[in-house]
Coordinates of C-alpha atoms and ligand atoms in Angstrom, one line a residue:
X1 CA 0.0 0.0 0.0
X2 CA 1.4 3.5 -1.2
X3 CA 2.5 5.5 2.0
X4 CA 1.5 9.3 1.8
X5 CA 2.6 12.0 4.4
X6 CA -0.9 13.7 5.6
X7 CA -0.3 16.8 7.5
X8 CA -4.0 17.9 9.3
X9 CA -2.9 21.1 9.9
X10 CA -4.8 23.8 12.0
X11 CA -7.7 25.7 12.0
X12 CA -10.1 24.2 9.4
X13 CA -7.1 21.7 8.7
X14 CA -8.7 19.0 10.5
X15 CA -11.8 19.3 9.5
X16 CA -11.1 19.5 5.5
X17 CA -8.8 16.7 5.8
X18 CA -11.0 14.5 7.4
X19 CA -13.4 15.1 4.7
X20 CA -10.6 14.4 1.7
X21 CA -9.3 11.6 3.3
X22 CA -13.0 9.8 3.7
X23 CA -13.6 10.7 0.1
X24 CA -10.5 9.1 -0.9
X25 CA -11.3 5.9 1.4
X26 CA -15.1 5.6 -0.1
X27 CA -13.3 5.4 -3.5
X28 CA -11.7 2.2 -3.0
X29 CA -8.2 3.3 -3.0
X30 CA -5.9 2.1 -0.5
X31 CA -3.7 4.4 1.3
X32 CA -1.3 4.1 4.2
X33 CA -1.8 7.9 5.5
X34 CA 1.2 9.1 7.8
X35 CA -0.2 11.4 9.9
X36 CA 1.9 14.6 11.0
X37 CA 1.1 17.3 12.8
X38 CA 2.7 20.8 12.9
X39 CA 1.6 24.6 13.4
X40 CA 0.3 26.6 16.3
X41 CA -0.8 23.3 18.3
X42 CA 2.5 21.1 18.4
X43 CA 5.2 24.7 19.5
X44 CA 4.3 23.6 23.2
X45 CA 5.1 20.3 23.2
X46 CA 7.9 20.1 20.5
X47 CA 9.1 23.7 20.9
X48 CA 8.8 24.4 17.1
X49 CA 6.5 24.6 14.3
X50 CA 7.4 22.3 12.2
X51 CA 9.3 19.7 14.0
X52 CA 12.1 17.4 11.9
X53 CA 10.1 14.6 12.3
X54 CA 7.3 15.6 9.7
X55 CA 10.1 16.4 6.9
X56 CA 11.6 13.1 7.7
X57 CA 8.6 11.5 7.0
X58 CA 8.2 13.4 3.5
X59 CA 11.5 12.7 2.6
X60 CA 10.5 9.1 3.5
X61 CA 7.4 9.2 1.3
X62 CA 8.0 11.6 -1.0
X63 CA 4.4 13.0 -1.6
X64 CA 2.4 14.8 1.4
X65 CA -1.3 16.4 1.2
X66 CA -1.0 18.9 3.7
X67 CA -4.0 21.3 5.2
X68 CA -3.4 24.5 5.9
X69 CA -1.0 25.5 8.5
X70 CA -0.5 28.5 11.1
X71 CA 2.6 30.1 11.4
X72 CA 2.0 32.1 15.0
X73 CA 3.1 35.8 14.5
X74 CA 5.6 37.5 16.1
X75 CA 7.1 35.0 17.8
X76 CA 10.3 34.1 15.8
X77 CA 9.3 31.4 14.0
X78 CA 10.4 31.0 10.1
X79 CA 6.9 30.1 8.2
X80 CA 6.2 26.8 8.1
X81 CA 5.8 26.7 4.3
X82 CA 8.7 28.5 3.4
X83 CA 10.7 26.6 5.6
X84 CA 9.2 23.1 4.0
X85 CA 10.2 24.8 0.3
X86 CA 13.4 25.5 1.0
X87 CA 14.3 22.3 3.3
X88 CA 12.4 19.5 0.6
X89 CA 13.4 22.0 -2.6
X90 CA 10.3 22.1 -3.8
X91 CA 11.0 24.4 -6.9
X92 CA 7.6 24.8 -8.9
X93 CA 4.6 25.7 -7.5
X94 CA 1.6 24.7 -9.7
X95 CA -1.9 26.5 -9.5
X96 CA -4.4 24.5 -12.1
X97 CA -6.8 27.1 -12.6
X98 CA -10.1 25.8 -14.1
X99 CA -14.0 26.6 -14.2
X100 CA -16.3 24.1 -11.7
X101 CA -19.5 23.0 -12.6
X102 CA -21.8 25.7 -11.0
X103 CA -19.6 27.8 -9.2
X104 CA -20.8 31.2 -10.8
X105 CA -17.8 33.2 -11.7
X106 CA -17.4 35.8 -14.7
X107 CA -16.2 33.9 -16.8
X108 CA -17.0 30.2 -17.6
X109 CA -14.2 28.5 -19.8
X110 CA -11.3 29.3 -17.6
X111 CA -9.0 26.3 -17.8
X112 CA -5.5 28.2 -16.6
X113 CA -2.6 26.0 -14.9
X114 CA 0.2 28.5 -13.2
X115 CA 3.6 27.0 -12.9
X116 CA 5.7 29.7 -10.5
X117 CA 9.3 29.5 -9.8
X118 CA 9.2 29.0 -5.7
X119 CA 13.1 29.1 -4.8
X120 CA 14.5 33.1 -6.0
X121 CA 13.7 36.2 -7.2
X122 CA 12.4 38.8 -4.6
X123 CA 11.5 36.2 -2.4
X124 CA 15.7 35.2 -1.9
X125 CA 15.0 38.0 1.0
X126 CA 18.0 40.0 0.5
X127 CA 16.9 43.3 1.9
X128 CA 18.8 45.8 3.5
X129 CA 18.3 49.6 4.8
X130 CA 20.0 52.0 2.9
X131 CA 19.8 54.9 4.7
X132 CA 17.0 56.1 6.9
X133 CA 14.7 57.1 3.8
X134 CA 15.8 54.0 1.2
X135 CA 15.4 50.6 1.4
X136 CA 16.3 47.8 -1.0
X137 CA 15.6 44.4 -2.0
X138 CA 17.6 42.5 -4.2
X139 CA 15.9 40.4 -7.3
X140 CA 17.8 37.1 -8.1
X141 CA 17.4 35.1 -11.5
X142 CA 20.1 32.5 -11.8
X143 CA 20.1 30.5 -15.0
X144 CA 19.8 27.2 -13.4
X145 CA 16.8 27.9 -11.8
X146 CA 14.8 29.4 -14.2
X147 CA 15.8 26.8 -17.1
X148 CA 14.4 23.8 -14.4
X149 CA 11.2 25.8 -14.0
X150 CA 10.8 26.6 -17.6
X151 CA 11.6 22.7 -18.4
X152 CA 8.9 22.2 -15.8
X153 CA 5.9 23.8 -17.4
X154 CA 6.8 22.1 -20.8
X155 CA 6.6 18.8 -19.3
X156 CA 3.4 19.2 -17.4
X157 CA 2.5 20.5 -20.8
X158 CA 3.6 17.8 -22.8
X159 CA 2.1 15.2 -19.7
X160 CA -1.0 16.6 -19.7
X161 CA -2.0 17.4 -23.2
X162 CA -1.9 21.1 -23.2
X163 CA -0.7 23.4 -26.7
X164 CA 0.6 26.3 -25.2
X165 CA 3.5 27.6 -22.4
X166 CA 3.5 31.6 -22.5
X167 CA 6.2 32.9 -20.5
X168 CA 5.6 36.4 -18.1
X169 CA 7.7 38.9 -17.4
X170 CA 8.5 42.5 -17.9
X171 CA 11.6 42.0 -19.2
X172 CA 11.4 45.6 -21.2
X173 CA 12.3 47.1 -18.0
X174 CA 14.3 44.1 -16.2
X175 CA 16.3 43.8 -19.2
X176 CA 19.1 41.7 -16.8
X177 CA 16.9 39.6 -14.7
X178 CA 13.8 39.2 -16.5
X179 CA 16.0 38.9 -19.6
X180 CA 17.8 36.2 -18.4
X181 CA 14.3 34.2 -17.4
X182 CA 13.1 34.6 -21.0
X183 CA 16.4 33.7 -22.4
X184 CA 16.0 30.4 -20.8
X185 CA 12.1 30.2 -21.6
X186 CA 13.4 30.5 -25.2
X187 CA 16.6 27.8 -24.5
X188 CA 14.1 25.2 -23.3
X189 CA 11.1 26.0 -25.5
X190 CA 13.8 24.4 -28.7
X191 CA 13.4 21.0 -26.8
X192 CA 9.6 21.3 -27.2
X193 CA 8.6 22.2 -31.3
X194 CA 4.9 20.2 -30.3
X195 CA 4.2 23.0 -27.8
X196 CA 3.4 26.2 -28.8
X197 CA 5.2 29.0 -27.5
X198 CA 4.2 32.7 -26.7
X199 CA 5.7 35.6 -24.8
X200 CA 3.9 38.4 -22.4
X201 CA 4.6 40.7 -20.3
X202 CA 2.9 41.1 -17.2
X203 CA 1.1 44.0 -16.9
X204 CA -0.9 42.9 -20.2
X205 CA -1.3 39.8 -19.0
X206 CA -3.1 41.1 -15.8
X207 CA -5.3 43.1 -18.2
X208 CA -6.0 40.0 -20.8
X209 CA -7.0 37.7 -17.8
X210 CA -9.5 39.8 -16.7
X211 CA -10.8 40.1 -20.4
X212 CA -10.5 37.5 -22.3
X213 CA -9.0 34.2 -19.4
X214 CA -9.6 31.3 -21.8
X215 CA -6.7 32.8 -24.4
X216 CA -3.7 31.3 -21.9
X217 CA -3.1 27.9 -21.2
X218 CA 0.3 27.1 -19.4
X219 CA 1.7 30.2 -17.6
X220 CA 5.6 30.2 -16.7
X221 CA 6.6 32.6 -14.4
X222 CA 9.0 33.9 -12.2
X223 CA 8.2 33.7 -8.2
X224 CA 7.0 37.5 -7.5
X225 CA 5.0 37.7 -10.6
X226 CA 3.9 34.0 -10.1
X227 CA 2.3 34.8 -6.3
X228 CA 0.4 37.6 -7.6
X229 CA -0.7 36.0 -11.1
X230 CA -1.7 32.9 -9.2
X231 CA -4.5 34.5 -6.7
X232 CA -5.8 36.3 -10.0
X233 CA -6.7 33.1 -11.6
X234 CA -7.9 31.3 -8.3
X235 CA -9.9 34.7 -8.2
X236 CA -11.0 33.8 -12.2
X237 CA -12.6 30.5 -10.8
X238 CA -14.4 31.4 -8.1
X239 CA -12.0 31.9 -5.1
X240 CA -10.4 30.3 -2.2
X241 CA -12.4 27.9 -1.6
X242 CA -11.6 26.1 -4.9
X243 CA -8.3 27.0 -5.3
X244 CA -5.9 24.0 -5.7
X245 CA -2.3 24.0 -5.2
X246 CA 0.9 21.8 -5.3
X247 CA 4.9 22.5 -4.5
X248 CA 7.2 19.9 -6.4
X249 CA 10.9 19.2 -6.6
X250 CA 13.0 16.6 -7.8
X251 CA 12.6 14.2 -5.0
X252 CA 9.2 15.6 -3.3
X253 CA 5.6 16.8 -4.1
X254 CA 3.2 18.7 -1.2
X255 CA 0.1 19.5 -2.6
X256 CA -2.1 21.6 -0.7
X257 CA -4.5 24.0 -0.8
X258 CA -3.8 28.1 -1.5
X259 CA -6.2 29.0 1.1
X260 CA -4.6 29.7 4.9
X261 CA -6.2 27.7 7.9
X262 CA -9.6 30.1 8.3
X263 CA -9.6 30.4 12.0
X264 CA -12.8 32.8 11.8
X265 CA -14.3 29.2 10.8
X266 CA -12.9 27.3 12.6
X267 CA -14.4 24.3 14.3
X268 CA -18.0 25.5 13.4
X269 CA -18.0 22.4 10.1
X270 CA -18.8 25.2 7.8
X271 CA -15.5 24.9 5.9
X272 CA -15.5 23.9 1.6
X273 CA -13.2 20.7 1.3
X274 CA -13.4 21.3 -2.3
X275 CA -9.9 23.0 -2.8
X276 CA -7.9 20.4 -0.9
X277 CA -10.2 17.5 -2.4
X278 CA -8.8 18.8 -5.8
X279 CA -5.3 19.1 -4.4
X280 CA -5.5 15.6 -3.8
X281 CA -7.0 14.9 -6.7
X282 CA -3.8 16.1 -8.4
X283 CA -1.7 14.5 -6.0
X284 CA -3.3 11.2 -7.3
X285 CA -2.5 12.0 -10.9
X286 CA 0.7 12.6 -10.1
X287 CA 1.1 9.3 -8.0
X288 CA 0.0 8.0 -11.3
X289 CA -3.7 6.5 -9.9
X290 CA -5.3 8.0 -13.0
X291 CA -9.2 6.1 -12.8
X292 CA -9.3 7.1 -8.9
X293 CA -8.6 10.8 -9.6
X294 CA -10.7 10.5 -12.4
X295 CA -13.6 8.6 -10.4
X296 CA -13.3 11.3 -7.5
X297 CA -13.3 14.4 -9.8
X298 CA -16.5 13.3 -11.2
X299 CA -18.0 12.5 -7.9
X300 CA -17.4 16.0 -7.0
X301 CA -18.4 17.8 -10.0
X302 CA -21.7 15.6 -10.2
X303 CA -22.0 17.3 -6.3
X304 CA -21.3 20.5 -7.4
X305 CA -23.8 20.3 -10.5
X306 CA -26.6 19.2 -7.8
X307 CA -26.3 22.4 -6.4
X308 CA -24.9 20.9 -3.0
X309 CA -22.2 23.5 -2.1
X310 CA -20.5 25.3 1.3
X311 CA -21.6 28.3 2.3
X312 CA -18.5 30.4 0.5
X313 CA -19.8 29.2 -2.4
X314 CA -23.5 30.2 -1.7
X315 CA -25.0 26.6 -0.5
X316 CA -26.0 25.7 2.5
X317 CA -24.4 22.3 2.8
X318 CA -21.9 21.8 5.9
X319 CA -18.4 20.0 5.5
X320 CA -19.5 16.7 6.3
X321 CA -22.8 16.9 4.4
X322 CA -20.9 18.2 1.7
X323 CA -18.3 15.4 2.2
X324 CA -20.9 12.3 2.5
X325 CA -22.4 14.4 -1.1
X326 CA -19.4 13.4 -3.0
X327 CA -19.3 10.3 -1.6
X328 CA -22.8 9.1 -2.3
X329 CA -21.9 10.3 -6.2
X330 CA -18.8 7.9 -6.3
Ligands
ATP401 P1 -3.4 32.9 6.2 O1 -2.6 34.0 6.6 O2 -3.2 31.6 6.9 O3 -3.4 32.7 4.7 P2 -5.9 34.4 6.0 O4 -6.9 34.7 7.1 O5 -5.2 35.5 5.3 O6 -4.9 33.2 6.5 P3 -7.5 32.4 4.9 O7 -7.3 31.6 6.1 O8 -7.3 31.7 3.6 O9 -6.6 33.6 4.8 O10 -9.0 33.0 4.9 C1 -9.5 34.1 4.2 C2 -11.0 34.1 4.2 O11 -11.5 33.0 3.3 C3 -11.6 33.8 5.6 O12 -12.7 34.6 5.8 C4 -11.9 32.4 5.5 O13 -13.0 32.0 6.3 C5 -12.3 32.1 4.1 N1 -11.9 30.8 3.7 C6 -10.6 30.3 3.4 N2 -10.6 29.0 3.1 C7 -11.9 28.6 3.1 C8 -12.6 27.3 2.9 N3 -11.9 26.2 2.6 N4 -13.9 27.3 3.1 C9 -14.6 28.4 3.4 N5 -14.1 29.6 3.6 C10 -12.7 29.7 3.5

């Protein structure tokens, strides 16, 4: 039986996860979950947030679903999901972006995935004080980075039948950094002649998603621009609540939801599963359990096209009725 790293998390964290992993049990697959916990509830006991044990145990297993978790502020602690990045590599940061059967949005053939570069750029936190009236932050694009990202999105293209990577950037101004990004976009895209290829620059991109959304297909983009791009497409499809993510190196994969852990929710069994239900859905794909992810999706879309939603999404079904919906529709 395939061993997966489940962290609860806090907040709604238990709560969602319970739901995604009784889906996942109703379905008929067989998984040996390896429960972790980390965040707010385990700094008294273990001193830290997230405690060596639960990377040891993704390193182990190399694939985690994790809730979301709480990094308490003010109190010194690195956040917990930057520190997982950094410690397990996890260089792309994925954000399928796509329309769900009655989830009113705008727009209603949005079928976007974001692939951001997780590791550099702005986020490299090289900041220092100037003076007393400047402050700077240093960008960093290495070469190496962005050709692995870029190589990235034209797999995921190639593996999951999509025509198109556009790169983003705004390398007219950034001729150094950004340049570099697109120079590698350009380098890898050679290795791809089945993919089609197209460049943008951000600030018309922003404008074109909120136009016309189902022009893009694959987006490749550096980390800053990435973080910003991504929560304007999860926005595109109808908000947190559905908004699915995943952070994958070479040796691990964490997929999790973009949402944080909701503590205004907490507890009360109000909370939408459906954004880490589709992170684990992924996470099944990419575990290569095609007909269960398949099965499950359609379970919930068949829910969702009933009309049984969450409250964020205008129903009036609770997590668990919600939960034992999709089940009944496996
Ligand atoms: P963090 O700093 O951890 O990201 P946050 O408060 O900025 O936390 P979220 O925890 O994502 O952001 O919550 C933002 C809002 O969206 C809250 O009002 C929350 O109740 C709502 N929300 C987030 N996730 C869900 C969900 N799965 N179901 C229903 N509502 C949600």
């Amino acid at each position: 039986m395939r061993k997966v790293t489940l962290i609860n998390g806090d907040g709604i964290g238990p709560e969602i996860s319970d739901a995604v992993v009784k889906i996942i049990d109703a379905s008929g697959l067989k998984i040996d979950w390896d429960v972790q916990t980390a965040g707010e509830d385990v700094i008294t006991k273990e001193g830290v947030p997230l405690p060596e044990r639960v990377l040891n145990s993704i390193k182990k297993n190399k694939i985690a679903l994790k809730a979301p978790v709480t990094t308490p502020i003010g109190k010194g602690f690195r956040s917990v999901n930057v520190q997982l990045r950094k410690e397990l590599d996890l260089y792309a940061n994925l954000r399928p972006c796509k329309n769900l059967p009655n989830v009113k949005t705008r727009f209603d053939n949005v079928d976007i995935v974001v692939v951001r570069e997780n590791t550099e750029d702005l986020y490299a936190g090289i900041e220092r004080q100037a003076d007393e009236d400047t402050a700077e932050s240093i960008k960093i694009i290495t070469r190496k980075a962005s050709e692995r990202i870029c190589k990235f999105a034209f797999d995921y293209a190639v593996n999951n039948g999509r025509s198109e990577v556009c790169v983003v950037t705004k390398a007219n101004i950034m001729k150094l950094s950004d340049g570099l990004f697109l120079d590698c976009y350009r380098k890898v895209a050679e290795q791809y002649p089945q993919i089609k290829k197209r460049e943008i620059l951000v600030d018309n991109l922003c404008m074109q998603l909120v136009q016309k959304p189902e022009q893009f297909d694959v987006l490749v983009l550096p980390n800053l621009y990435g973080d910003i791009v991504s929560d304007l497409c999860a926005g595109l499809i109808g908000g947190l609540g559905v908004a699915q993510g995943a952070n994958i190196g070479t040796d691990c994969a964490v997929f999790e939801p973009v949402h944080g852990s909701a503590p205004d929710i907490k507890g009360q069994n109000k909370a939408n599963p459906t954004a880490l239900l589709l992170s684990a859905i992924e996470m099944l794909r990419y575990m290569k359990e095609f007909l269960y992810a398949e099965k499950i999706e359609k379970a919930l879309f068949k829910t969702l096209a009933g009309g049984i939603c969450t409250a964020d999404l205008g129903g009036n079904a609770s997590t668990t009725e919600f939960r034992d919906a999709v089940i009944s529709n496996l």
